[in-house]
mmCIF file with all atom_site columns, C-alpha atoms in Angstrom:
data_model
loop_
_atom_site.group_PDB
_atom_site.id
_atom_site.type_symbol
_atom_site.label_atom_id
_atom_site.label_alt_id
_atom_site.label_comp_id
_atom_site.label_asym_id
_atom_site.label_entity_id
_atom_site.label_seq_id
_atom_site.pdbx_PDB_ins_code
_atom_site.Cartn_x
_atom_site.Cartn_y
_atom_site.Cartn_z
_atom_site.occupancy
_atom_site.B_iso_or_equiv
_atom_site.pdbx_formal_charge
_atom_site.auth_seq_id
_atom_site.auth_comp_id
_atom_site.auth_asym_id
_atom_site.auth_atom_id
_atom_site.pdbx_PDB_model_num
ATOM 1  C CA . PHE F 1 1  ? -0.144 0.087  0.157   1.00 0.00 ? 1  PHE F CA 1
ATOM 2  C CA . ALA F 1 2  ? 1.104  3.643  -0.011  1.00 0.00 ? 2  ALA F CA 1
ATOM 3  C CA . SER F 1 3  ? 1.400  5.811  2.388   1.00 0.00 ? 3  SER F CA 1
ATOM 4  C CA . LYS F 1 4  ? 1.762  9.342  2.519   1.00 0.00 ? 4  LYS F CA 1
ATOM 5  C CA . VAL F 1 5  ? 4.975  12.094 2.545   1.00 0.00 ? 5  VAL F CA 1
ATOM 6  C CA . THR F 1 6  ? 4.687  14.471 4.323   1.00 0.00 ? 6  THR F CA 1
ATOM 7  C CA . LEU F 1 7  ? 6.795  17.508 3.978   1.00 0.00 ? 7  LEU F CA 1
ATOM 8  C CA . PRO F 1 8  ? 9.055  19.363 6.426   1.00 0.00 ? 8  PRO F CA 1
ATOM 9  C CA . SER F 1 9  ? 7.152  22.652 5.870   1.00 0.00 ? 9  SER F CA 1
ATOM 10 C CA . CYS F 1 10 ? 10.169 24.755 4.657   1.00 0.00 ? 10 CYS F CA 1
ATOM 11 C CA . ALA F 1 11 ? 10.282 21.914 1.945   1.00 0.00 ? 11 ALA F CA 1
ATOM 12 C CA . THR F 1 12 ? 7.068  23.148 1.158   1.00 0.00 ? 12 THR F CA 1
ATOM 13 C CA . ARG F 1 13 ? 7.428  27.174 1.516   1.00 0.00 ? 13 ARG F CA 1
ATOM 14 C CA . GLN F 1 14 ? 10.654 26.518 -1.213  1.00 0.00 ? 14 GLN F CA 1
ATOM 15 C CA . ALA F 1 15 ? 9.038  24.856 -3.899  1.00 0.00 ? 15 ALA F CA 1
ATOM 16 C CA . ARG F 1 16 ? 5.888  27.261 -3.316  1.00 0.00 ? 16 ARG F CA 1
ATOM 17 C CA . ILE F 1 17 ? 8.383  30.068 -3.636  1.00 0.00 ? 17 ILE F CA 1
ATOM 18 C CA . GLU F 1 18 ? 9.531  28.485 -6.878  1.00 0.00 ? 18 GLU F CA 1
ATOM 19 C CA . PHE F 1 19 ? 6.060  27.450 -8.768  1.00 0.00 ? 19 PHE F CA 1
ATOM 20 C CA . ALA F 1 20 ? 5.924  31.303 -7.995  1.00 0.00 ? 20 ALA F CA 1
ATOM 21 C CA . CYS F 1 21 ? 9.109  32.814 -9.221  1.00 0.00 ? 21 CYS F CA 1
ATOM 22 C CA . ARG F 1 22 ? 7.929  29.917 -11.760 1.00 0.00 ? 22 ARG F CA 1
ATOM 23 C CA . LEU F 1 23 ? 5.237  31.089 -13.373 1.00 0.00 ? 23 LEU F CA 1
ATOM 24 C CA . PHE F 1 24 ? 5.793  34.951 -13.175 1.00 0.00 ? 24 PHE F CA 1
ATOM 25 C CA . ASP F 1 25 ? 8.846  34.094 -15.339 1.00 0.00 ? 25 ASP F CA 1
ATOM 26 C CA . ALA F 1 26 ? 6.901  31.988 -18.042 1.00 0.00 ? 26 ALA F CA 1
ATOM 27 C CA . GLY F 1 27 ? 4.300  35.062 -17.873 1.00 0.00 ? 27 GLY F CA 1
ATOM 28 C CA . ARG F 1 28 ? 1.385  33.331 -16.480 1.00 0.00 ? 28 ARG F CA 1
ATOM 29 C CA . MET F 1 29 ? 0.845  35.006 -13.304 1.00 0.00 ? 29 MET F CA 1
ATOM 30 C CA . SER F 1 30 ? 1.559  38.363 -12.260 1.00 0.00 ? 30 SER F CA 1
ATOM 31 C CA . PHE F 1 31 ? 3.627  39.798 -10.179 1.00 0.00 ? 31 PHE F CA 1
ATOM 32 C CA . GLY F 1 32 ? 0.872  40.453 -6.844  1.00 0.00 ? 32 GLY F CA 1
ATOM 33 C CA . HIS F 1 33 ? -0.346 36.910 -7.774  1.00 0.00 ? 33 HIS F CA 1
ATOM 34 C CA . ALA F 1 34 ? 2.640  34.969 -7.253  1.00 0.00 ? 34 ALA F CA 1
ATOM 35 C CA . ALA F 1 35 ? 4.068  37.227 -4.066  1.00 0.00 ? 35 ALA F CA 1
ATOM 36 C CA . ASN F 1 36 ? 0.777  35.820 -2.774  1.00 0.00 ? 36 ASN F CA 1
ATOM 37 C CA . LEU F 1 37 ? 0.415  32.074 -4.516  1.00 0.00 ? 37 LEU F CA 1
ATOM 38 C CA . ALA F 1 38 ? 4.022  31.860 -2.862  1.00 0.00 ? 38 ALA F CA 1
ATOM 39 C CA . GLN F 1 39 ? 2.503  33.737 0.771   1.00 0.00 ? 39 GLN F CA 1
ATOM 40 C CA . ILE F 1 40 ? 5.894  36.101 1.285   1.00 0.00 ? 40 ILE F CA 1
ATOM 41 C CA . SER F 1 41 ? 4.755  39.627 1.208   1.00 0.00 ? 41 SER F CA 1
ATOM 42 C CA . HIS F 1 42 ? 5.906  42.188 -2.403  1.00 0.00 ? 42 HIS F CA 1
ATOM 43 C CA . GLU F 1 43 ? 9.160  42.673 -0.525  1.00 0.00 ? 43 GLU F CA 1
ATOM 44 C CA . GLN F 1 44 ? 10.260 39.224 -0.729  1.00 0.00 ? 44 GLN F CA 1
ATOM 45 C CA . MET F 1 45 ? 9.473  38.340 -3.423  1.00 0.00 ? 45 MET F CA 1
ATOM 46 C CA . SER F 1 46 ? 11.415 41.082 -5.375  1.00 0.00 ? 46 SER F CA 1
ATOM 47 C CA . GLU F 1 47 ? 14.042 39.597 -3.686  1.00 0.00 ? 47 GLU F CA 1
ATOM 48 C CA . GLU F 1 48 ? 13.032 36.070 -4.694  1.00 0.00 ? 48 GLU F CA 1
ATOM 49 C CA . ILE F 1 49 ? 12.873 36.460 -8.057  1.00 0.00 ? 49 ILE F CA 1
ATOM 50 C CA . GLU F 1 50 ? 16.069 38.767 -8.473  1.00 0.00 ? 50 GLU F CA 1
ATOM 51 C CA . ARG F 1 51 ? 17.717 35.359 -6.589  1.00 0.00 ? 51 ARG F CA 1
ATOM 52 C CA . ARG F 1 52 ? 16.830 34.177 -9.666  1.00 0.00 ? 52 ARG F CA 1
ATOM 53 C CA . GLY F 1 53 ? 17.208 37.007 -11.735 1.00 0.00 ? 53 GLY F CA 1
ATOM 54 C CA . ILE F 1 54 ? 13.580 37.195 -12.378 1.00 0.00 ? 54 ILE F CA 1
ATOM 55 C CA . PRO F 1 55 ? 12.921 40.499 -14.287 1.00 0.00 ? 55 PRO F CA 1
ATOM 56 C CA . ARG F 1 56 ? 10.123 42.761 -12.148 1.00 0.00 ? 56 ARG F CA 1
ATOM 57 C CA . TYR F 1 57 ? 9.951  44.868 -15.360 1.00 0.00 ? 57 TYR F CA 1
ATOM 58 C CA . ARG F 1 58 ? 9.895  43.486 -19.185 1.00 0.00 ? 58 ARG F CA 1
ATOM 59 C CA . TYR F 1 59 ? 10.587 46.889 -21.829 1.00 0.00 ? 59 TYR F CA 1
ATOM 60 C CA . THR F 1 60 ? 8.767  45.250 -25.066 1.00 0.00 ? 60 THR F CA 1
ATOM 61 C CA . ALA F 1 61 ? 8.721  47.136 -28.501 1.00 0.00 ? 61 ALA F CA 1
ATOM 62 C CA . GLU F 1 62 ? 5.344  47.975 -27.598 1.00 0.00 ? 62 GLU F CA 1
ATOM 63 C CA . HIS F 1 63 ? 5.927  49.982 -24.735 1.00 0.00 ? 63 HIS F CA 1
ATOM 64 C CA . LEU F 1 64 ? 8.991  51.068 -26.176 1.00 0.00 ? 64 LEU F CA 1
ATOM 65 C CA . GLU F 1 65 ? 5.683  51.782 -29.083 1.00 0.00 ? 65 GLU F CA 1
ATOM 66 C CA . GLN F 1 66 ? 3.661  53.620 -26.517 1.00 0.00 ? 66 GLN F CA 1
ATOM 67 C CA . ASP F 1 67 ? 6.920  55.813 -24.685 1.00 0.00 ? 67 ASP F CA 1
ATOM 68 C CA . LEU F 1 68 ? 7.616  57.304 -27.155 1.00 0.00 ? 68 LEU F CA 1
ATOM 69 C CA . GLU F 1 69 ? 3.528  57.905 -28.746 1.00 0.00 ? 69 GLU F CA 1
ATOM 70 C CA . ASP F 1 70 ? 3.516  59.597 -25.803 1.00 0.00 ? 70 ASP F CA 1
ATOM 71 C CA . ALA F 1 71 ? 6.799  61.777 -25.942 1.00 0.00 ? 71 ALA F CA 1
ATOM 72 C CA . LEU F 1 72 ? 5.626  63.060 -29.529 1.00 0.00 ? 72 LEU F CA 1
ATOM 73 C CA . ILE F 1 73 ? 2.816  63.813 -27.960 1.00 0.00 ? 73 ILE F CA 1
ATOM 74 C CA . LEU F 1 74 ? 4.210  66.284 -24.846 1.00 0.00 ? 74 LEU F CA 1
ATOM 75 C CA . TYR F 1 75 ? 7.152  67.260 -27.358 1.00 0.00 ? 75 TYR F CA 1
ATOM 76 C CA . MET F 1 76 ? 3.530  69.328 -29.585 1.00 0.00 ? 76 MET F CA 1
ATOM 77 C CA . VAL F 1 77 ? 1.529  69.433 -26.283 1.00 0.00 ? 77 VAL F CA 1
ATOM 78 C CA . ASP F 1 78 ? 4.855  71.726 -25.321 1.00 0.00 ? 78 ASP F CA 1
ATOM 79 C CA . ALA F 1 79 ? 5.786  73.257 -28.917 1.00 0.00 ? 79 ALA F CA 1
ATOM 80 C CA . GLU F 1 80 ? 2.181  75.133 -28.272 1.00 0.00 ? 80 GLU F CA 1
ATOM 81 C CA . VAL F 1 81 ? 2.651  77.209 -25.664 1.00 0.00 ? 81 VAL F CA 1
#
């Protein structure tokens, strides 16, 4: 018969954190939801993803395009004044 395996609480905590970090890194979960899943604070989550080399923010081509559009609008408004 199968016996129940019990992991130490520190192992389950680390598993939750690792799982949450992987989901966040894959873009499957927001930062806040990942911290909630891991049951840690946002500050601790920041430390965990930094430790794993996972960027908190990913600046995409779409972000750049939006920033350039916004800058152009601001420039045009300033030029009118």
